[in-house]
Each structure stands twice: as structure tokens, then as C-alpha cells.
Amino acid sequence: MLDACVLANYGVANLLLLLAEKPRLYLPLWSEEILAETRRTQTGKFRWEERLADSFQTQLKAEFPESLVSGFDHLIDECTNDIKDRHVLACAIHSKAEVILTFNLKDFQNDALSPWQIAATHPQDYLLMLFELEPLHVMHQLGAISQKRGMTVEDHLIDLGKFLPKFASRLLDDLET
């Protein structure tokens, strides 16, 4: 389950979404409410143009039609995490997700998630796990992103380090050896 704060961060979302394309390392999940919150964050906090945010949403829905989860509203009242993010946990419960990827770990305390056997994880920890499982695939996707942006993998990792410091540091160390 990808929280809106992760989807709204284009650099992080781009890498995670590429790793969800075939050959797929995981299935990303979200709801209409998560997508709406993503759009609000992109056009507000990150000052994206509305047409760009709309294009991002259209692309997500086209490339990952199986990722959209609905039918979980009846579970929201059973959730005890932060009230503004109960829809995210309810969506995760309904879709049988094992992990919620979020920068806002404080909104997903373990005592609220453990009854559902769900964990909240920072995106960098999830990406480190994917790197441990499929290092060549992760490096290939980083290389593709870097090439598209006209920069080196090292420079791209330095950029990602603003949001994913442990992930960037680990991969930069690997590149040096």
C-alpha cells in the first residue's frame, strides 16, 4: 500500500513504480482517496501544475489498473491509527496488504496495525529490502531513470538521498566497491 506522501514525491514514486512494472517486484496498491490526497499534495505543497498532476493520475490508472482498491469504507471505523489516515489502513486491510509505505510512520503506530498483521515501513527500508532481493533489477531501474534525466546514477542517488538517506548511502557505497 502506497501512502499519498510517497506517491506525491515524484523521485521516490518513480523508482517504486518502475520496480512494480514487469518484471514486477511487488504490486502497488492505493485508493481513490489516496490518489486525491496525492494530487492535493502535488498541486499544493510541491506546486505542480494541475495538468501535470492530472497526467500523473491518468498514467497511474492506465499502467496499474489492478492497483486501485475500493470497498473498504466499512473498515474505517475499526481502525485506531491517526484519524486522517484511517482510510489508508482500511484500504490495506481490505486488500490484504502486508505493508504500508509511508514517510509518516507516526500516523501508523504498531499497536494500531499489529491486530491486522500490517506493518508501516519507510520507503527507504522497503527499497533496501528490494535491493537485497534483486540488486541488478534495482540498479537497472536507477540507471534507466538517471539516463532519462541526463545524469549519473551517483548524482541521482545523491538527489534521492534527500528523502532516502540510508538507501542512497548504501547504494553509493556499493558503487564505490
mmCIF file of C-alpha atoms in Angstrom:
data_model
loop_
_atom_site.group_PDB
_atom_site.id
_atom_site.type_symbol
_atom_site.label_atom_id
_atom_site.label_comp_id
_atom_site.label_asym_id
_atom_site.label_seq_id
_atom_site.Cartn_x
_atom_site.Cartn_y
_atom_site.Cartn_z
ATOM 1 C CA MET A 1 0.000 0.000 0.000
ATOM 2 C CA LEU A 2 1.497 3.329 -1.050
ATOM 3 C CA ASP A 3 0.528 6.308 1.096
ATOM 4 C CA ALA A 4 -0.116 9.646 -0.615
ATOM 5 C CA CYS A 5 3.063 11.185 0.807
ATOM 6 C CA VAL A 6 5.080 8.547 -1.059
ATOM 7 C CA LEU A 7 3.170 8.860 -4.335
ATOM 8 C CA ALA A 8 3.393 12.667 -4.239
ATOM 9 C CA ASN A 9 7.196 12.565 -4.018
ATOM 10 C CA TYR A 10 7.986 12.042 -7.693
ATOM 11 C CA GLY A 11 11.583 10.871 -7.310
ATOM 12 C CA VAL A 12 10.657 8.194 -4.788
ATOM 13 C CA ALA A 13 7.400 7.242 -6.511
ATOM 14 C CA ASN A 14 9.084 6.962 -9.907
ATOM 15 C CA LEU A 15 11.581 4.371 -8.646
ATOM 16 C CA LEU A 16 8.949 2.424 -6.705
ATOM 17 C CA LEU A 17 6.594 2.385 -9.690
ATOM 18 C CA LEU A 18 9.308 1.238 -12.097
ATOM 19 C CA LEU A 19 10.041 -1.643 -9.730
ATOM 20 C CA ALA A 20 6.348 -2.533 -9.882
ATOM 21 C CA GLU A 21 6.395 -2.854 -13.672
ATOM 22 C CA LYS A 22 7.140 -6.207 -15.270
ATOM 23 C CA PRO A 23 9.161 -7.992 -14.111
ATOM 24 C CA ARG A 24 7.209 -6.929 -11.036
ATOM 25 C CA LEU A 25 8.894 -6.946 -7.625
ATOM 26 C CA TYR A 26 5.654 -6.019 -5.837
ATOM 27 C CA LEU A 27 2.084 -4.884 -6.555
ATOM 28 C CA PRO A 28 1.461 -1.242 -5.640
ATOM 29 C CA LEU A 29 -1.923 -0.524 -4.085
ATOM 30 C CA TRP A 30 -3.893 2.688 -3.485
ATOM 31 C CA SER A 31 -7.434 4.041 -3.327
ATOM 32 C CA GLU A 32 -9.232 6.973 -4.947
ATOM 33 C CA GLU A 33 -8.866 8.839 -1.639
ATOM 34 C CA ILE A 34 -5.103 8.220 -1.598
ATOM 35 C CA LEU A 35 -4.877 9.415 -5.207
ATOM 36 C CA ALA A 36 -6.914 12.545 -4.393
ATOM 37 C CA GLU A 37 -4.627 13.287 -1.440
ATOM 38 C CA THR A 38 -1.614 12.718 -3.701
ATOM 39 C CA ARG A 39 -2.948 15.264 -6.177
ATOM 40 C CA ARG A 40 -3.650 17.832 -3.432
ATOM 41 C CA THR A 41 -0.087 17.441 -2.147
ATOM 42 C CA GLN A 42 1.414 17.686 -5.624
ATOM 43 C CA THR A 43 -0.503 20.854 -6.556
ATOM 44 C CA GLY A 44 -0.222 22.388 -3.079
ATOM 45 C CA LYS A 45 2.995 21.556 -1.247
ATOM 46 C CA PHE A 46 5.017 20.652 -4.359
ATOM 47 C CA ARG A 47 3.411 23.314 -6.625
ATOM 48 C CA TRP A 48 2.843 21.035 -9.595
ATOM 49 C CA GLU A 49 0.715 22.415 -12.408
ATOM 50 C CA GLU A 50 -2.760 20.876 -12.323
ATOM 51 C CA ARG A 51 -2.365 19.355 -15.777
ATOM 52 C CA LEU A 52 0.842 17.618 -14.650
ATOM 53 C CA ALA A 53 -0.846 16.203 -11.530
ATOM 54 C CA ASP A 54 -3.790 15.068 -13.672
ATOM 55 C CA SER A 55 -1.408 13.422 -16.140
ATOM 56 C CA PHE A 56 0.329 11.580 -13.283
ATOM 57 C CA GLN A 57 -3.042 10.255 -12.064
ATOM 58 C CA THR A 58 -4.077 9.189 -15.566
ATOM 59 C CA GLN A 59 -0.773 7.389 -16.067
ATOM 60 C CA LEU A 60 -1.063 5.578 -12.712
ATOM 61 C CA LYS A 61 -4.562 4.357 -13.502
ATOM 62 C CA ALA A 62 -3.590 3.270 -17.023
ATOM 63 C CA GLU A 63 -0.386 1.445 -16.080
ATOM 64 C CA PHE A 64 -1.648 -0.125 -12.851
ATOM 65 C CA PRO A 65 -5.412 -0.720 -13.204
ATOM 66 C CA GLU A 66 -5.222 -3.622 -10.749
ATOM 67 C CA SER A 67 -3.776 -1.340 -8.048
ATOM 68 C CA LEU A 68 -6.963 0.614 -7.330
ATOM 69 C CA VAL A 69 -8.690 -0.701 -4.186
ATOM 70 C CA SER A 70 -12.292 0.070 -3.240
ATOM 71 C CA GLY A 71 -14.961 -1.343 -0.946
ATOM 72 C CA PHE A 72 -13.163 -0.748 2.352
ATOM 73 C CA ASP A 73 -15.239 2.079 3.876
ATOM 74 C CA HIS A 74 -16.906 -0.299 6.341
ATOM 75 C CA LEU A 75 -13.483 -0.929 7.930
ATOM 76 C CA ILE A 76 -12.559 2.703 8.634
ATOM 77 C CA ASP A 77 -14.369 2.829 11.997
ATOM 78 C CA GLU A 78 -12.440 -0.254 13.139
ATOM 79 C CA CYS A 79 -9.086 1.461 12.589
ATOM 80 C CA THR A 80 -7.333 3.157 15.506
ATOM 81 C CA ASN A 81 -4.387 4.853 13.813
ATOM 82 C CA ASP A 82 -4.290 8.613 13.129
ATOM 83 C CA ILE A 83 -7.814 9.658 12.154
ATOM 84 C CA LYS A 84 -6.680 11.345 8.916
ATOM 85 C CA ASP A 85 -5.020 8.127 7.751
ATOM 86 C CA ARG A 86 -7.584 5.548 8.805
ATOM 87 C CA HIS A 87 -8.715 5.230 5.192
ATOM 88 C CA VAL A 88 -5.175 4.084 4.292
ATOM 89 C CA LEU A 89 -5.176 1.348 6.933
ATOM 90 C CA ALA A 90 -8.720 0.285 5.995
ATOM 91 C CA CYS A 91 -7.635 0.038 2.360
ATOM 92 C CA ALA A 92 -4.605 -2.041 3.384
ATOM 93 C CA ILE A 93 -6.767 -4.367 5.497
ATOM 94 C CA HIS A 94 -9.296 -4.863 2.702
ATOM 95 C CA SER A 95 -6.618 -5.555 0.086
ATOM 96 C CA LYS A 96 -4.670 -7.854 2.435
ATOM 97 C CA ALA A 97 -1.561 -5.689 2.092
ATOM 98 C CA GLU A 98 1.273 -6.617 4.426
ATOM 99 C CA VAL A 99 2.996 -3.231 4.326
ATOM 100 C CA ILE A 100 2.048 0.439 4.166
ATOM 101 C CA LEU A 101 4.850 2.517 2.655
ATOM 102 C CA THR A 102 4.819 5.969 4.219
ATOM 103 C CA PHE A 103 7.067 8.792 5.331
ATOM 104 C CA ASN A 104 4.568 9.441 8.163
ATOM 105 C CA LEU A 105 5.345 6.479 10.412
ATOM 106 C CA LYS A 106 3.949 8.343 13.436
ATOM 107 C CA ASP A 107 0.463 8.115 11.889
ATOM 108 C CA PHE A 108 0.696 4.318 11.744
ATOM 109 C CA GLN A 109 1.686 3.148 15.221
ATOM 110 C CA ASN A 110 2.380 -0.568 15.593
ATOM 111 C CA ASP A 111 -0.389 -1.064 18.185
ATOM 112 C CA ALA A 112 -2.954 0.092 15.602
ATOM 113 C CA LEU A 113 -1.512 -2.077 12.818
ATOM 114 C CA SER A 114 -0.494 -5.294 14.554
ATOM 115 C CA PRO A 115 -4.054 -6.648 15.025
ATOM 116 C CA TRP A 116 -4.264 -6.679 11.218
ATOM 117 C CA GLN A 117 -0.763 -8.142 10.655
ATOM 118 C CA ILE A 118 0.230 -4.996 8.761
ATOM 119 C CA ALA A 119 3.446 -3.018 9.187
ATOM 120 C CA ALA A 120 4.237 0.578 8.314
ATOM 121 C CA THR A 121 7.603 0.961 6.625
ATOM 122 C CA HIS A 122 9.633 3.921 5.418
ATOM 123 C CA PRO A 123 10.137 3.743 1.632
ATOM 124 C CA GLN A 124 13.917 3.577 2.029
ATOM 125 C CA ASP A 125 13.681 0.453 4.169
ATOM 126 C CA TYR A 126 11.413 -1.185 1.595
ATOM 127 C CA LEU A 127 13.742 -0.189 -1.233
ATOM 128 C CA LEU A 128 16.709 -1.584 0.688
ATOM 129 C CA MET A 129 14.836 -4.874 1.051
ATOM 130 C CA LEU A 130 14.073 -4.917 -2.697
ATOM 131 C CA PHE A 131 17.739 -4.158 -3.385
ATOM 132 C CA GLU A 132 18.808 -7.098 -1.215
ATOM 133 C CA LEU A 133 16.429 -9.373 -3.145
ATOM 134 C CA GLU A 134 17.057 -8.053 -6.671
ATOM 135 C CA PRO A 135 20.132 -5.796 -6.748
ATOM 136 C CA LEU A 136 20.601 -5.924 -10.521
ATOM 137 C CA HIS A 137 16.968 -5.037 -11.200
ATOM 138 C CA VAL A 138 17.034 -2.093 -8.779
ATOM 139 C CA MET A 139 20.312 -0.822 -10.265
ATOM 140 C CA HIS A 140 18.958 -1.259 -13.797
ATOM 141 C CA GLN A 141 15.923 0.897 -12.990
ATOM 142 C CA LEU A 142 18.082 3.522 -11.283
ATOM 143 C CA GLY A 143 20.268 3.551 -14.388
ATOM 144 C CA ALA A 144 17.237 3.999 -16.642
ATOM 145 C CA ILE A 145 15.951 6.920 -14.557
ATOM 146 C CA SER A 146 19.402 8.512 -14.446
ATOM 147 C CA GLN A 147 19.890 8.179 -18.192
ATOM 148 C CA LYS A 148 16.464 9.698 -18.870
ATOM 149 C CA ARG A 149 17.357 12.640 -16.605
ATOM 150 C CA GLY A 150 20.792 13.038 -18.230
ATOM 151 C CA MET A 151 22.726 12.399 -15.044
ATOM 152 C CA THR A 152 24.903 9.725 -13.499
ATOM 153 C CA VAL A 153 23.497 7.073 -11.185
ATOM 154 C CA GLU A 154 25.672 8.548 -8.445
ATOM 155 C CA ASP A 155 24.158 12.019 -8.896
ATOM 156 C CA HIS A 156 20.658 10.564 -8.971
ATOM 157 C CA LEU A 157 21.336 8.684 -5.727
ATOM 158 C CA ILE A 158 22.613 11.905 -4.156
ATOM 159 C CA ASP A 159 19.294 13.548 -5.130
ATOM 160 C CA LEU A 160 17.332 10.608 -3.707
ATOM 161 C CA GLY A 161 19.422 10.864 -0.544
ATOM 162 C CA LYS A 162 17.379 13.916 0.487
ATOM 163 C CA PHE A 163 14.414 11.597 1.066
ATOM 164 C CA LEU A 164 16.058 8.167 1.246
ATOM 165 C CA PRO A 165 19.408 8.732 3.010
ATOM 166 C CA LYS A 166 20.093 5.130 4.101
ATOM 167 C CA PHE A 167 19.125 3.747 0.696
ATOM 168 C CA ALA A 168 21.250 6.260 -1.204
ATOM 169 C CA SER A 169 24.230 5.794 1.105
ATOM 170 C CA ARG A 170 24.107 2.007 0.821
ATOM 171 C CA LEU A 171 23.932 2.016 -2.965
ATOM 172 C CA LEU A 172 26.610 4.696 -3.290
ATOM 173 C CA ASP A 173 28.866 2.553 -1.091
ATOM 174 C CA ASP A 174 28.191 -0.444 -3.351
ATOM 175 C CA LEU A 175 29.041 1.594 -6.449
ATOM 176 C CA GLU A 176 32.398 2.588 -4.946
ATOM 177 C CA THR A 177 33.457 -1.018 -4.329
#
